[in-house]
mmCIF file of C-alpha atoms and ligand atoms in Angstrom:
data_model
loop_
_atom_site.group_PDB
_atom_site.id
_atom_site.type_symbol
_atom_site.label_atom_id
_atom_site.label_comp_id
_atom_site.label_asym_id
_atom_site.label_seq_id
_atom_site.Cartn_x
_atom_site.Cartn_y
_atom_site.Cartn_z
ATOM 1 C CA UNK A 254 -13.896 9.357 -7.761
ATOM 2 C CA UNK A 255 -15.201 6.359 -9.787
ATOM 3 C CA UNK A 256 -17.864 7.101 -12.700
ATOM 4 C CA UNK A 257 -18.357 4.993 -15.735
ATOM 5 C CA UNK A 258 -15.476 4.978 -17.090
ATOM 6 C CA UNK A 259 -12.901 3.577 -14.463
ATOM 7 C CA UNK A 260 -15.653 1.243 -14.030
ATOM 8 C CA UNK A 261 -15.073 0.325 -17.906
ATOM 9 C CA UNK A 262 -11.498 0.701 -17.926
ATOM 10 C CA UNK A 263 -10.690 -0.612 -14.095
ATOM 11 C CA UNK A 264 -8.964 2.302 -13.242
ATOM 12 C CA UNK A 265 -8.817 3.905 -9.973
ATOM 13 C CA UNK A 266 -9.280 7.390 -10.985
ATOM 14 C CA UNK A 267 -11.127 8.775 -14.059
ATOM 15 C CA UNK A 268 -7.830 10.219 -15.674
ATOM 16 C CA UNK A 269 -6.035 9.105 -19.398
ATOM 17 C CA UNK A 270 -2.843 10.314 -20.638
ATOM 18 C CA UNK A 271 -3.277 11.050 -23.914
ATOM 19 C CA UNK A 272 -1.091 8.638 -26.844
ATOM 20 C CA UNK A 273 1.162 11.485 -28.033
ATOM 21 C CA UNK A 274 3.336 10.090 -30.708
ATOM 22 C CA UNK A 275 7.523 10.217 -29.623
ATOM 23 C CA UNK A 276 6.327 11.048 -26.125
ATOM 24 C CA UNK A 277 4.371 8.523 -24.672
ATOM 25 C CA UNK A 278 6.246 5.421 -24.374
ATOM 26 C CA UNK A 279 6.753 2.646 -21.894
ATOM 27 C CA UNK A 280 8.404 4.896 -19.292
ATOM 28 C CA UNK A 281 5.416 7.692 -19.146
ATOM 29 C CA UNK A 282 2.833 5.090 -20.380
ATOM 30 C CA UNK A 283 3.650 2.392 -16.452
ATOM 31 C CA UNK A 284 3.962 5.536 -14.880
ATOM 32 C CA UNK A 285 0.555 6.982 -15.262
ATOM 33 C CA UNK A 286 -0.527 3.638 -14.922
ATOM 34 C CA UNK A 287 0.459 2.485 -11.785
ATOM 35 C CA UNK A 288 -0.461 5.721 -10.290
ATOM 36 C CA UNK A 289 -4.256 5.101 -10.969
ATOM 37 C CA UNK A 290 -4.446 6.509 -14.204
ATOM 38 C CA UNK A 291 -4.671 5.037 -17.415
ATOM 39 C CA UNK A 292 -1.123 5.222 -19.313
ATOM 40 C CA UNK A 293 -1.191 4.990 -23.201
ATOM 41 C CA UNK A 294 1.983 3.861 -25.673
ATOM 42 C CA UNK A 295 1.263 6.565 -28.476
ATOM 43 C CA UNK A 296 2.145 4.782 -32.022
ATOM 44 C CA UNK A 297 2.135 7.284 -33.397
ATOM 45 C CA UNK A 298 3.722 6.707 -37.109
ATOM 46 C CA UNK A 299 6.425 4.103 -35.700
ATOM 47 C CA UNK A 300 6.301 0.256 -36.640
ATOM 48 C CA UNK A 301 4.709 -1.787 -35.714
ATOM 49 C CA UNK A 302 7.316 -4.079 -34.125
ATOM 50 C CA UNK A 303 8.023 -1.277 -31.875
ATOM 51 C CA UNK A 304 4.882 -1.050 -30.919
ATOM 52 C CA UNK A 305 5.079 -4.855 -29.870
ATOM 53 C CA UNK A 306 8.160 -3.882 -27.890
ATOM 54 C CA UNK A 307 6.621 -1.129 -25.652
ATOM 55 C CA UNK A 308 3.714 -3.454 -24.438
ATOM 56 C CA UNK A 309 5.800 -5.545 -23.338
ATOM 57 C CA UNK A 310 8.002 -3.585 -21.762
ATOM 58 C CA UNK A 311 4.941 -1.590 -19.800
ATOM 59 C CA UNK A 312 3.585 -5.237 -18.819
ATOM 60 C CA UNK A 313 7.169 -5.379 -16.952
ATOM 61 C CA UNK A 314 6.806 -2.357 -15.015
ATOM 62 C CA UNK A 315 2.986 -2.699 -13.984
ATOM 63 C CA UNK A 316 0.527 -4.797 -13.698
ATOM 64 C CA UNK A 317 -2.298 -2.568 -13.895
ATOM 65 C CA UNK A 318 -4.365 -1.544 -16.896
ATOM 66 C CA UNK A 319 -2.624 0.370 -19.864
ATOM 67 C CA UNK A 320 -3.473 1.464 -23.216
ATOM 68 C CA UNK A 321 -2.491 1.945 -26.759
ATOM 69 C CA UNK A 322 -3.473 4.967 -29.318
ATOM 70 C CA UNK A 323 -3.467 3.850 -33.014
ATOM 71 C CA UNK A 324 -2.395 6.854 -35.271
ATOM 72 C CA UNK A 325 -5.036 5.836 -37.922
ATOM 73 C CA UNK A 326 -3.248 7.281 -40.714
ATOM 74 C CA UNK A 327 0.088 5.487 -39.837
ATOM 75 C CA UNK A 328 1.130 3.206 -42.836
ATOM 76 C CA UNK A 329 1.268 0.583 -40.612
ATOM 77 C CA UNK A 330 -1.503 0.792 -38.986
ATOM 78 C CA UNK A 331 -3.349 -2.480 -39.865
ATOM 79 C CA UNK A 332 -0.390 -4.394 -38.429
ATOM 80 C CA UNK A 333 -0.319 -2.211 -35.668
ATOM 81 C CA UNK A 334 -4.283 -2.998 -35.278
ATOM 82 C CA UNK A 335 -3.548 -6.855 -34.959
ATOM 83 C CA UNK A 336 -0.221 -6.357 -32.382
ATOM 84 C CA UNK A 337 -2.695 -5.176 -30.272
ATOM 85 C CA UNK A 338 -5.075 -7.872 -30.382
ATOM 86 C CA UNK A 339 -2.527 -10.062 -30.284
ATOM 87 C CA UNK A 340 -0.998 -8.965 -27.358
ATOM 88 C CA UNK A 341 -4.329 -8.573 -25.890
ATOM 89 C CA UNK A 342 -4.045 -5.236 -24.619
ATOM 90 C CA UNK A 343 -7.210 -4.131 -22.775
ATOM 91 C CA UNK A 344 -7.934 -0.452 -24.109
ATOM 92 C CA UNK A 345 -6.992 0.979 -27.726
ATOM 93 C CA UNK A 346 -7.502 4.735 -28.157
ATOM 94 C CA UNK A 347 -7.242 5.990 -32.398
ATOM 95 C CA UNK A 348 -6.986 9.493 -33.724
ATOM 96 C CA UNK A 349 -6.793 10.922 -36.417
ATOM 97 C CA UNK A 350 -9.446 9.012 -39.006
ATOM 98 C CA UNK A 351 -11.892 6.314 -37.833
ATOM 99 C CA UNK A 352 -11.284 2.451 -36.630
ATOM 100 C CA UNK A 353 -14.514 1.344 -38.457
ATOM 101 C CA UNK A 354 -11.878 -1.496 -40.295
ATOM 102 C CA UNK A 355 -10.453 -3.007 -37.203
ATOM 103 C CA UNK A 356 -13.821 -3.014 -34.723
ATOM 104 C CA UNK A 357 -14.294 -6.774 -35.239
ATOM 105 C CA UNK A 358 -10.834 -8.017 -35.059
ATOM 106 C CA UNK A 359 -10.958 -5.877 -31.684
ATOM 107 C CA UNK A 360 -13.938 -6.548 -30.272
ATOM 108 C CA UNK A 361 -12.951 -11.086 -31.385
ATOM 109 C CA UNK A 362 -10.442 -9.913 -28.916
ATOM 110 C CA UNK A 363 -12.294 -8.048 -26.081
ATOM 111 C CA UNK A 364 -10.175 -4.754 -26.404
ATOM 112 C CA UNK A 365 -12.012 -1.822 -25.421
ATOM 113 C CA UNK A 366 -11.776 0.565 -28.324
ATOM 114 C CA UNK A 367 -12.408 4.031 -27.456
ATOM 115 C CA UNK A 368 -12.159 6.376 -30.776
ATOM 116 C CA UNK A 369 -10.659 9.899 -29.868
ATOM 117 C CA UNK A 370 -13.509 12.335 -32.749
ATOM 118 C CA UNK A 371 -13.928 15.999 -32.693
ATOM 119 C CA UNK A 372 -17.931 16.111 -33.778
ATOM 120 C CA UNK A 373 -20.983 14.679 -33.271
ATOM 121 C CA UNK A 374 -20.754 12.612 -36.339
ATOM 122 C CA UNK A 375 -18.006 10.876 -36.108
ATOM 123 C CA UNK A 376 -18.519 10.268 -32.655
ATOM 124 C CA UNK A 377 -22.503 8.690 -33.639
ATOM 125 C CA UNK A 378 -20.600 6.622 -35.974
ATOM 126 C CA UNK A 379 -18.563 4.733 -33.799
ATOM 127 C CA UNK A 380 -21.270 4.478 -31.173
ATOM 128 C CA UNK A 381 -22.611 2.707 -33.998
ATOM 129 C CA UNK A 382 -19.937 0.783 -35.256
ATOM 130 C CA UNK A 383 -19.674 -0.895 -31.090
ATOM 131 C CA UNK A 384 -16.809 1.846 -29.249
ATOM 132 C CA UNK A 385 -16.936 1.231 -25.485
ATOM 133 C CA UNK A 386 -16.747 4.980 -24.900
ATOM 134 C CA UNK A 387 -15.022 8.147 -26.447
ATOM 135 C CA UNK A 388 -12.555 10.569 -26.616
ATOM 136 C CA UNK A 389 -13.852 13.740 -27.452
ATOM 137 C CA UNK A 390 -11.558 16.238 -28.273
ATOM 138 C CA UNK A 391 -11.577 19.767 -28.970
ATOM 139 C CA UNK A 392 -9.233 22.301 -30.634
ATOM 140 C CA UNK A 393 -7.693 23.377 -27.938
ATOM 141 C CA UNK A 394 -5.411 20.401 -28.086
ATOM 142 C CA UNK A 395 -1.815 19.921 -29.174
ATOM 143 C CA UNK A 396 -0.836 18.066 -32.615
ATOM 144 C CA UNK A 397 -3.952 16.979 -35.076
ATOM 145 C CA UNK A 398 -6.702 18.616 -34.280
ATOM 146 C CA UNK A 399 -10.871 19.373 -34.873
ATOM 147 C CA UNK A 400 -12.930 23.007 -35.121
ATOM 148 C CA UNK A 401 -14.740 22.844 -31.935
ATOM 149 C CA UNK A 402 -13.566 24.014 -29.080
ATOM 150 C CA UNK A 403 -14.247 21.458 -25.999
ATOM 151 C CA UNK A 404 -16.468 23.511 -24.112
ATOM 152 C CA UNK A 405 -18.879 23.166 -27.468
ATOM 153 C CA UNK A 406 -17.843 19.790 -28.106
ATOM 154 C CA UNK A 407 -18.608 17.949 -25.070
ATOM 155 C CA UNK A 408 -21.797 18.675 -24.405
ATOM 156 C CA UNK A 409 -23.587 17.636 -27.676
ATOM 157 C CA UNK A 410 -20.955 14.305 -27.936
ATOM 158 C CA UNK A 411 -22.310 13.837 -24.408
ATOM 159 C CA UNK A 412 -26.208 14.307 -26.103
ATOM 160 C CA UNK A 413 -25.882 12.161 -29.014
ATOM 161 C CA UNK A 414 -24.389 9.048 -27.953
ATOM 162 C CA UNK A 415 -25.198 6.612 -24.689
ATOM 163 C CA UNK A 416 -21.471 5.081 -24.222
ATOM 164 C CA UNK A 417 -19.432 7.420 -21.526
ATOM 165 C CA UNK A 418 -17.791 10.447 -22.991
ATOM 166 C CA UNK A 419 -14.064 11.379 -22.447
ATOM 167 C CA UNK A 420 -13.027 15.388 -22.711
ATOM 168 C CA UNK A 421 -9.501 16.340 -24.129
ATOM 169 C CA UNK A 422 -8.720 19.335 -24.759
ATOM 170 C CA UNK A 423 -7.966 22.296 -22.739
ATOM 171 C CA UNK A 424 -7.406 20.006 -19.676
ATOM 172 C CA UNK A 425 -4.540 21.133 -17.071
ATOM 173 C CA UNK A 426 -5.211 20.875 -13.550
ATOM 174 C CA UNK A 427 -8.097 20.329 -11.375
ATOM 175 C CA UNK A 428 -10.488 23.203 -12.248
ATOM 176 C CA UNK A 429 -10.411 21.651 -15.890
ATOM 177 C CA UNK A 430 -11.573 18.172 -14.564
ATOM 178 C CA UNK A 431 -14.392 19.506 -12.430
ATOM 179 C CA UNK A 432 -15.277 21.562 -15.578
ATOM 180 C CA UNK A 433 -15.389 18.379 -18.055
ATOM 181 C CA UNK A 434 -17.835 16.662 -15.427
ATOM 182 C CA UNK A 435 -20.242 19.778 -15.329
ATOM 183 C CA UNK A 436 -20.130 18.951 -19.495
ATOM 184 C CA UNK A 437 -20.988 15.725 -19.288
ATOM 185 C CA UNK A 438 -18.117 13.775 -19.645
ATOM 186 C CA UNK A 439 -17.430 10.797 -16.923
ATOM 187 C CA UNK A 440 -13.268 10.789 -17.539
ATOM 188 C CA UNK A 441 -10.812 13.072 -18.482
ATOM 189 C CA UNK A 442 -7.332 12.936 -21.006
ATOM 190 C CA UNK A 443 -4.650 15.410 -20.857
ATOM 191 C CA UNK A 444 -1.259 14.924 -23.054
ATOM 192 C CA UNK A 445 0.430 18.958 -22.558
ATOM 193 C CA UNK A 446 1.163 18.466 -18.153
ATOM 194 C CA UNK A 447 2.085 14.959 -19.223
ATOM 195 C CA UNK A 448 4.814 15.924 -21.258
ATOM 196 C CA UNK A 449 6.746 18.116 -18.640
ATOM 197 C CA UNK A 450 6.480 15.160 -16.553
ATOM 198 C CA UNK A 451 9.347 13.908 -14.288
ATOM 199 C CA UNK A 452 9.171 10.349 -16.690
ATOM 200 C CA UNK A 453 8.449 11.455 -19.806
ATOM 201 C CA UNK A 454 11.865 10.960 -21.686
ATOM 202 C CA UNK A 455 11.265 14.424 -24.251
ATOM 203 C CA UNK A 456 14.039 16.203 -24.574
ATOM 204 C CA UNK A 457 14.808 19.235 -21.611
ATOM 205 C CA UNK A 458 14.558 21.955 -24.250
ATOM 206 C CA UNK A 459 10.836 20.414 -25.163
ATOM 207 C CA UNK A 460 9.931 20.849 -21.722
ATOM 208 C CA UNK A 461 10.820 24.111 -21.044
ATOM 209 C CA UNK A 462 9.117 25.253 -23.906
ATOM 210 C CA UNK A 463 6.064 23.970 -22.615
ATOM 211 C CA UNK A 464 6.780 24.966 -18.747
ATOM 212 C CA UNK A 465 7.425 28.428 -20.076
ATOM 213 C CA UNK A 466 5.071 29.251 -22.987
ATOM 214 C CA UNK A 467 2.124 31.596 -22.290
ATOM 215 C CA UNK A 468 -1.558 31.222 -22.939
ATOM 216 C CA UNK A 469 -1.214 32.611 -26.789
ATOM 217 C CA UNK A 470 2.141 31.092 -27.430
ATOM 218 C CA UNK A 471 0.292 27.998 -29.761
ATOM 219 C CA UNK A 472 -0.253 28.420 -33.147
ATOM 220 C CA UNK A 473 -2.284 26.012 -35.509
ATOM 221 C CA UNK A 474 -0.532 24.748 -38.986
ATOM 222 C CA UNK A 475 -1.700 23.443 -41.919
ATOM 223 C CA UNK A 476 -5.315 24.930 -42.048
ATOM 224 C CA UNK A 477 -5.007 25.176 -45.306
ATOM 225 C CA UNK A 478 -3.921 21.478 -45.933
ATOM 226 C CA UNK A 479 -6.180 19.657 -44.337
ATOM 227 C CA UNK A 480 -4.030 18.047 -41.308
ATOM 228 C CA UNK A 481 -4.438 21.326 -38.727
ATOM 229 C CA UNK A 482 -1.577 21.087 -36.104
ATOM 230 C CA UNK A 483 -1.332 23.136 -32.718
ATOM 231 C CA UNK A 484 2.068 23.693 -31.393
ATOM 232 C CA UNK A 485 3.755 25.691 -29.781
ATOM 233 C CA UNK A 486 5.643 29.045 -31.641
ATOM 234 C CA UNK A 487 9.067 28.467 -33.277
ATOM 235 C CA UNK A 488 11.129 29.798 -35.754
ATOM 236 C CA UNK A 489 10.109 27.051 -38.131
ATOM 237 C CA UNK A 490 6.112 27.534 -37.357
ATOM 238 C CA UNK A 491 6.708 31.262 -38.571
ATOM 239 C CA UNK A 492 8.217 30.509 -41.944
ATOM 240 C CA UNK A 493 5.692 27.595 -42.321
ATOM 241 C CA UNK A 494 2.537 30.139 -42.152
ATOM 242 C CA UNK A 495 4.506 32.642 -44.477
ATOM 243 C CA UNK A 496 4.858 30.626 -46.951
ATOM 244 C CA UNK A 497 1.459 29.270 -46.193
ATOM 245 C CA UNK A 498 -0.236 32.306 -46.873
ATOM 246 C CA UNK A 499 1.546 33.187 -49.567
ATOM 247 C CA UNK A 500 0.211 29.685 -51.159
ATOM 248 C CA UNK A 501 2.444 27.095 -50.852
ATOM 249 C CA UNK A 502 2.545 24.251 -52.519
ATOM 250 C CA UNK A 503 1.850 20.893 -49.946
ATOM 251 C CA UNK A 504 4.342 19.423 -51.032
ATOM 252 C CA UNK A 505 6.822 22.785 -49.577
ATOM 253 C CA UNK A 506 4.419 22.619 -46.463
ATOM 254 C CA UNK A 507 5.136 19.003 -46.022
ATOM 255 C CA UNK A 508 9.276 19.150 -46.101
ATOM 256 C CA UNK A 509 9.503 21.561 -43.484
ATOM 257 C CA UNK A 510 7.526 19.787 -40.875
ATOM 258 C CA UNK A 511 8.821 15.631 -41.701
ATOM 259 C CA UNK A 512 10.318 14.414 -39.676
ATOM 260 C CA UNK A 513 9.926 17.526 -36.454
ATOM 261 C CA UNK A 514 7.949 16.509 -34.320
ATOM 262 C CA UNK A 515 11.657 13.883 -33.547
ATOM 263 C CA UNK A 516 13.678 16.562 -33.920
ATOM 264 C CA UNK A 517 11.490 18.113 -31.381
ATOM 265 C CA UNK A 518 11.210 14.804 -28.843
ATOM 266 C CA UNK A 519 14.790 13.762 -29.340
ATOM 267 C CA UNK A 520 16.826 15.694 -30.165
ATOM 268 C CA UNK A 521 15.698 18.609 -29.055
ATOM 269 C CA UNK A 522 15.808 20.794 -31.782
ATOM 270 C CA UNK A 523 13.495 24.361 -30.849
ATOM 271 C CA UNK A 524 14.306 26.086 -33.913
ATOM 272 C CA UNK A 525 13.000 23.366 -37.452
ATOM 273 C CA UNK A 526 11.120 21.061 -34.718
ATOM 274 C CA UNK A 527 7.756 20.936 -34.442
ATOM 275 C CA UNK A 528 7.165 21.466 -30.965
ATOM 276 C CA UNK A 529 3.620 20.127 -30.535
ATOM 277 C CA UNK A 530 1.344 20.960 -27.051
ATOM 278 C CA UNK A 531 -2.419 22.368 -26.258
ATOM 279 C CA UNK A 532 -3.588 26.144 -25.286
ATOM 280 C CA UNK A 533 -3.160 24.888 -22.045
ATOM 281 C CA UNK A 534 0.645 24.926 -21.788
ATOM 282 C CA UNK A 535 0.383 28.173 -20.430
ATOM 283 C CA UNK A 536 -0.993 26.914 -17.313
ATOM 284 C CA UNK A 537 1.576 24.253 -16.206
ATOM 285 C CA UNK A 538 4.304 25.486 -14.708
ATOM 286 C CA UNK A 539 6.091 22.693 -12.541
ATOM 287 C CA UNK A 540 7.788 19.591 -13.632
ATOM 288 C CA UNK A 541 5.767 16.594 -11.578
ATOM 289 C CA UNK A 542 6.043 12.646 -11.143
ATOM 290 C CA UNK A 543 2.791 11.296 -12.843
ATOM 291 C CA UNK A 544 1.786 9.635 -9.333
ATOM 292 C CA UNK A 545 2.023 13.654 -7.750
ATOM 293 C CA UNK A 546 -0.009 15.230 -11.227
ATOM 294 C CA UNK A 547 -3.159 12.620 -10.838
ATOM 295 C CA UNK A 548 -2.619 13.307 -6.568
ATOM 296 C CA UNK A 549 -2.961 17.185 -6.981
ATOM 297 C CA UNK A 550 -5.613 16.356 -10.039
ATOM 298 C CA UNK A 551 -7.898 14.436 -7.911
ATOM 299 C CA UNK A 552 -7.606 16.454 -4.813
ATOM 300 C CA UNK A 553 -8.388 19.875 -6.638
ATOM 301 C CA UNK A 554 -11.421 18.207 -8.637
ATOM 302 C CA UNK A 555 -12.709 16.979 -5.776
ATOM 303 C CA UNK A 556 -12.674 20.121 -3.649
ATOM 304 C CA UNK A 557 -14.335 21.905 -6.160
ATOM 305 C CA UNK A 558 -17.017 19.423 -6.699
ATOM 306 C CA UNK A 559 -18.152 19.276 -3.245
ATOM 307 C CA UNK A 560 -18.265 22.252 -2.552
ATOM 308 C CA UNK A 561 -20.859 25.562 -3.348
ATOM 309 C CA UNK A 562 -19.513 28.546 -5.593
ATOM 310 C CA UNK A 563 -22.363 30.767 -4.522
ATOM 311 C CA UNK A 564 -22.401 33.086 -1.404
ATOM 312 C CA UNK A 565 -25.742 32.187 -1.304
HETATM 313 O O1 TUI B 252 -4.686 12.143 -33.228
HETATM 314 C C1 TUI B 252 -4.691 13.399 -32.861
HETATM 315 N N1 TUI B 252 -3.508 13.619 -32.697
HETATM 316 C C2 TUI B 252 -2.544 13.784 -33.358
HETATM 317 S S1 TUI B 252 -1.916 12.228 -34.205
HETATM 318 C C3 TUI B 252 -0.451 13.175 -34.327
HETATM 319 S S2 TUI B 252 0.139 12.741 -35.146
HETATM 320 C C4 TUI B 252 1.254 13.626 -36.682
HETATM 321 N N2 TUI B 252 2.631 13.544 -36.922
HETATM 322 C C5 TUI B 252 3.079 14.603 -37.445
HETATM 323 C C6 TUI B 252 2.284 15.400 -37.848
HETATM 324 C C7 TUI B 252 0.838 15.313 -38.220
HETATM 325 C C8 TUI B 252 0.350 14.165 -36.706
HETATM 326 C C9 TUI B 252 -0.087 14.498 -33.529
HETATM 327 N N3 TUI B 252 -1.521 14.745 -33.180
HETATM 328 N N4 TUI B 252 -5.826 13.378 -32.089
HETATM 329 C C10 TUI B 252 -6.858 13.061 -32.346
HETATM 330 C C11 TUI B 252 -8.025 13.362 -33.393
HETATM 331 N N5 TUI B 252 -9.007 13.242 -34.532
HETATM 332 N N6 TUI B 252 -7.895 14.690 -33.194
HETATM 333 C C12 TUI B 252 -8.592 14.877 -34.906
HETATM 334 C C13 TUI B 252 -9.778 13.872 -35.289
HETATM 335 C C14 TUI B 252 -10.035 13.518 -36.263
HETATM 336 C C15 TUI B 252 -10.533 14.575 -37.569
HETATM 337 C C16 TUI B 252 -10.341 13.912 -38.519
HETATM 338 C C17 TUI B 252 -10.444 12.314 -36.146
HETATM 339 C C18 TUI B 252 -11.165 12.018 -37.484
HETATM 340 C C19 TUI B 252 -11.543 12.516 -38.339
HETATM 341 O O2 TUI B 252 -12.137 12.056 -39.576
HETATM 342 C C20 TUI B 252 -12.542 10.423 -39.420
HETATM 343 C C21 TUI B 252 -13.984 10.239 -40.612
HETATM 344 O O3 TUI B 252 -13.024 9.319 -41.302
HETATM 345 O O4 TUI B 252 -14.261 11.423 -40.699
#
């Protein structure tokens, strides 16, 4: 499955692992890269010193390419952007904003820049300022999301830009991979399936929630605050949505979610934690190694794409 994206990134399979805050640390990123995909360290809200350590830990475990995701709302984003350039990281993805101001230092350091976008307008702007590819992320995704579905977003972004498009949001198996290719993508990025990978360090309780989630078990908090975030429903989410419907203040709502992702991932607190996951959680039924996940995805997608679906 060689594509423009596997060539651009020097990877074996056109599969990227999402740069999930707290979840995507060096164990997961190294395992995905070593298995032939692109592992990505998720910087989330972490300090720059943590990101530097994580990069060095991945390098101890694999000599294959890996990336770092810069979450642009991180107060230390400037420092992390410099760490990425200084450490010679080959690929950066960005989320929750526009990385325009970092383009020059990254380009000068030879970093491939892949912004995550949720609209055609941002995709165009990113191509214009020198992005090497874009991740078009649909609203099916977990975490911070845009409005448009993957089905609608990917072909529109593919038509709007000439850099390769990587599809994300709602992809959990080889059928999703094949569908993304049909929509014009040249690779996919997956998060939820990797949350439950054997190499993922997330708390067992979190994994259990993802594995037992059904198709209708995610909710979007923060639609009224301008920061919509998809999570698996729990006690906290019920309370949040009730307060939000009653017109609670931003401060009141933010107090509920502050530190929630850490509580879920690290402490396994399923009552007050933010259990971020995509709508495809209902499809994810098994804890597997990253190597098995990649092998299965590629085999299934290849099988689907070589055969005809029609009787005659
Ligand atoms: O960034 C993500 N997903 C994330 S970031 C995150 S960290 C977090 N932790 C606690 C609470 C809230 C967030 C969790 N999940 N995905 C990429 C993404 N970027 N999705 C949507 C966007 C986006 C949205 C608006 C990108 C740019 C944008 O506007 C930029 C502009 O300047 O127009």
